[in-house]
PDB file of C-alpha atoms in Angstrom:
ATOM      1  CA  MET A 211       8.155   7.918   1.408  1.00 80.00           C
ATOM      2  CA  THR A 212       6.768   4.392   1.608  1.00 92.00           C
ATOM      3  CA  ILE A 213       5.625   2.662   4.794  1.00 96.00           C
ATOM      4  CA  ALA A 214       6.744  -1.016   4.893  1.00 95.00           C
ATOM      5  CA  PRO A 215       3.790  -3.266   5.411  1.00 95.00           C
ATOM      6  CA  ALA A 216       5.539  -4.690   8.609  1.00 95.00           C
ATOM      7  CA  LYS A 217       5.519  -1.116  10.092  1.00 97.00           C
ATOM      8  CA  LEU A 218       1.676  -0.572   9.670  1.00 98.00           C
ATOM      9  CA  SER A 219      -0.060   0.066  12.934  1.00 97.00           C
ATOM     10  CA  ASP A 220      -3.059  -2.233  12.800  1.00 97.00           C
ATOM     11  CA  PRO A 221      -2.176  -5.970  12.563  1.00 97.00           C
ATOM     12  CA  THR A 222      -5.307  -6.791  10.535  1.00 98.00           C
ATOM     13  CA  VAL A 223      -4.622  -4.048   7.943  1.00 98.00           C
ATOM     14  CA  ARG A 224      -0.946  -5.165   7.932  1.00 98.00           C
ATOM     15  CA  ALA A 225      -2.099  -8.746   7.095  1.00 98.00           C
ATOM     16  CA  PHE A 226      -4.351  -7.316   4.276  1.00 98.00           C
ATOM     17  CA  VAL A 227      -1.544  -5.277   2.619  1.00 98.00           C
ATOM     18  CA  THR A 228       0.934  -8.189   3.049  1.00 98.00           C
ATOM     19  CA  ALA A 229      -1.417 -10.688   1.425  1.00 98.00           C
ATOM     20  CA  ILE A 230      -2.038  -8.401  -1.539  1.00 98.00           C
ATOM     21  CA  ASN A 231       1.687  -7.678  -2.129  1.00 98.00           C
ATOM     22  CA  ALA A 232       2.490 -11.470  -1.834  1.00 98.00           C
ATOM     23  CA  GLY A 233      -0.315 -12.265  -4.318  1.00 98.00           C
ATOM     24  CA  ASP A 234      -1.743 -14.564  -1.595  1.00 98.00           C
ATOM     25  CA  ARG A 235      -5.536 -14.743  -2.221  1.00 98.00           C
ATOM     26  CA  GLU A 236      -6.145 -17.322   0.579  1.00 98.00           C
ATOM     27  CA  ALA A 237      -4.299 -15.104   3.206  1.00 98.00           C
ATOM     28  CA  PHE A 238      -6.250 -12.165   1.906  1.00 98.00           C
ATOM     29  CA  PHE A 239      -9.620 -13.830   2.355  1.00 98.00           C
ATOM     30  CA  ARG A 240      -8.595 -15.208   5.885  1.00 98.00           C
ATOM     31  CA  VAL A 241      -8.345 -11.515   7.086  1.00 98.00           C
ATOM     32  CA  LEU A 242     -11.932 -10.800   5.926  1.00 98.00           C
ATOM     33  CA  THR A 243     -15.214 -11.603   7.624  1.00 98.00           C
ATOM     34  CA  PRO A 244     -17.257 -14.182   5.664  1.00 97.00           C
ATOM     35  CA  ASP A 245     -19.836 -11.458   4.817  1.00 97.00           C
ATOM     36  CA  ALA A 246     -17.297  -8.704   4.034  1.00 98.00           C
ATOM     37  CA  THR A 247     -18.295  -5.963   1.622  1.00 98.00           C
ATOM     38  CA  MET A 248     -16.337  -3.297  -0.259  1.00 98.00           C
ATOM     39  CA  SER A 249     -16.772  -0.296  -2.461  1.00 98.00           C
ATOM     40  CA  ASP A 250     -14.650   1.278  -5.213  1.00 97.00           C
ATOM     41  CA  ASP A 251     -14.877   5.025  -5.909  1.00 95.00           C
ATOM     42  CA  GLY A 252     -18.109   5.157  -3.901  1.00 96.00           C
ATOM     43  CA  SER A 253     -19.945   2.229  -5.517  1.00 97.00           C
ATOM     44  CA  ASP A 254     -20.443  -1.072  -3.822  1.00 98.00           C
ATOM     45  CA  ARG A 255     -18.958  -3.930  -5.838  1.00 97.00           C
ATOM     46  CA  ASP A 256     -19.003  -7.701  -5.784  1.00 98.00           C
ATOM     47  CA  LEU A 257     -16.083  -8.390  -3.541  1.00 98.00           C
ATOM     48  CA  ASN A 258     -14.864 -11.748  -5.107  1.00 97.00           C
ATOM     49  CA  ASP A 259     -15.113 -10.366  -8.742  1.00 97.00           C
ATOM     50  CA  TRP A 260     -13.446  -7.146  -7.870  1.00 97.00           C
ATOM     51  CA  VAL A 261     -10.559  -8.671  -5.789  1.00 97.00           C
ATOM     52  CA  ASP A 262      -9.831 -11.206  -8.551  1.00 97.00           C
ATOM     53  CA  ARG A 263      -9.904  -8.660 -11.430  1.00 96.00           C
ATOM     54  CA  GLU A 264      -8.201  -5.696  -9.707  1.00 96.00           C
ATOM     55  CA  ILE A 265      -5.719  -7.475  -7.411  1.00 97.00           C
ATOM     56  CA  PHE A 266      -4.912 -11.197  -7.986  1.00 98.00           C
ATOM     57  CA  GLU A 267      -5.380 -11.630 -11.822  1.00 97.00           C
ATOM     58  CA  SER A 268      -3.631  -8.412 -12.492  1.00 98.00           C
ATOM     59  CA  ASN A 269      -0.739  -8.613  -9.993  1.00 97.00           C
ATOM     60  CA  GLY A 270      -1.974  -5.775  -7.729  1.00 98.00           C
ATOM     61  CA  ARG A 271       0.383  -4.211  -5.297  1.00 97.00           C
ATOM     62  CA  MET A 272       0.041  -1.551  -2.499  1.00 97.00           C
ATOM     63  CA  ASP A 273       2.860   0.876  -1.680  1.00 98.00           C
ATOM     64  CA  VAL A 274       1.564   2.606   1.473  1.00 98.00           C
ATOM     65  CA  GLN A 275       2.405   6.231   1.689  1.00 98.00           C
ATOM     66  CA  THR A 276       0.456   7.354   4.809  1.00 98.00           C
ATOM     67  CA  GLU A 277      -1.817   5.878   7.411  1.00 97.00           C
ATOM     68  CA  SER A 278      -4.347   7.488   9.685  1.00 97.00           C
ATOM     69  CA  SER A 279      -7.309   6.586  11.968  1.00 97.00           C
ATOM     70  CA  GLY A 280      -5.198   4.207  14.018  1.00 95.00           C
ATOM     71  CA  GLY A 281      -4.110   2.331  10.882  1.00 96.00           C
ATOM     72  CA  HIS A 282      -7.690   2.071   9.499  1.00 98.00           C
ATOM     73  CA  GLY A 283      -7.012   4.731   6.787  1.00 98.00           C
ATOM     74  CA  LEU A 284      -4.327   4.396   4.201  1.00 98.00           C
ATOM     75  CA  VAL A 285      -3.135   6.327   1.206  1.00 98.00           C
ATOM     76  CA  ALA A 286      -1.282   4.068  -1.159  1.00 98.00           C
ATOM     77  CA  ASN A 287       0.126   3.934  -4.598  1.00 98.00           C
ATOM     78  CA  PHE A 288      -1.767   0.967  -6.034  1.00 97.00           C
ATOM     79  CA  THR A 289      -0.340  -0.654  -9.076  1.00 97.00           C
ATOM     80  CA  ASN A 290      -1.738  -3.383 -11.328  1.00 97.00           C
ATOM     81  CA  GLU A 291      -1.248  -4.599 -14.844  1.00 97.00           C
ATOM     82  CA  THR A 292      -4.566  -3.296 -15.999  1.00 94.00           C
ATOM     83  CA  TRP A 293      -4.427   0.412 -14.830  1.00 93.00           C
ATOM     84  CA  GLY A 294      -0.760   0.980 -13.952  1.00 96.00           C
ATOM     85  CA  GLU A 295      -0.163   3.110 -10.895  1.00 97.00           C
ATOM     86  CA  MET A 296      -2.679   5.306  -9.203  1.00 96.00           C
ATOM     87  CA  ARG A 297      -2.893   7.105  -5.879  1.00 97.00           C
ATOM     88  CA  THR A 298      -5.619   5.455  -3.771  1.00 98.00           C
ATOM     89  CA  ALA A 299      -7.305   5.913  -0.399  1.00 98.00           C
ATOM     90  CA  TRP A 300      -8.342   2.979   1.647  1.00 98.00           C
ATOM     91  CA  ARG A 301     -10.662   2.834   4.715  1.00 98.00           C
ATOM     92  CA  PHE A 302     -11.178  -0.293   6.758  1.00 98.00           C
ATOM     93  CA  THR A 303     -13.835  -1.449   9.208  1.00 98.00           C
ATOM     94  CA  VAL A 304     -12.114  -3.849  11.574  1.00 97.00           C
ATOM     95  CA  ALA A 305     -13.684  -5.839  14.352  1.00 92.00           C
ATOM     96  CA  ASP A 306     -12.253  -8.807  16.288  1.00 94.00           C
ATOM     97  CA  GLY A 307      -9.214  -9.026  14.062  1.00 96.00           C
ATOM     98  CA  LYS A 308     -11.161  -9.225  10.780  1.00 98.00           C
ATOM     99  CA  ILE A 309     -12.052  -6.660   8.120  1.00 98.00           C
ATOM    100  CA  SER A 310     -15.798  -6.549   7.526  1.00 98.00           C
ATOM    101  CA  ARG A 311     -15.690  -3.713   4.975  1.00 98.00           C
ATOM    102  CA  PHE A 312     -13.107  -1.813   2.985  1.00 98.00           C
ATOM    103  CA  GLU A 313     -13.589   1.205   0.780  1.00 98.00           C
ATOM    104  CA  THR A 314     -11.139   2.350  -1.852  1.00 98.00           C
ATOM    105  CA  GLY A 315     -10.956   5.010  -4.472  1.00 96.00           C
ATOM    106  CA  GLN A 316      -8.735   7.511  -6.044  1.00 94.00           C
ATOM    107  CA  ALA A 317      -7.004   9.755  -3.617  1.00 93.00           C
TER     108      ALA A 317
END
């Protein structure tokens, strides 16, 4: 069962998922702190490079299956034109309405 982005508990995470699914890079970066960091499968990555390659240049999309930790943990089917669909886990560090770090990897 998929959780509609509008139903996600945390408004910051909701904006993150909504921006990805809309292909809206500007809205995506508005929800991040200027010094935000991220990791993929346990390795820190260059955020701008990763986001462009894995999300915006390859039409990435998140279909959220479950949420936990007050909305700061998600399991989602993530799809893009490079890798197809994979089950992924996402963890967010949120402060003052902005995401300072997100971690993703296969679930």
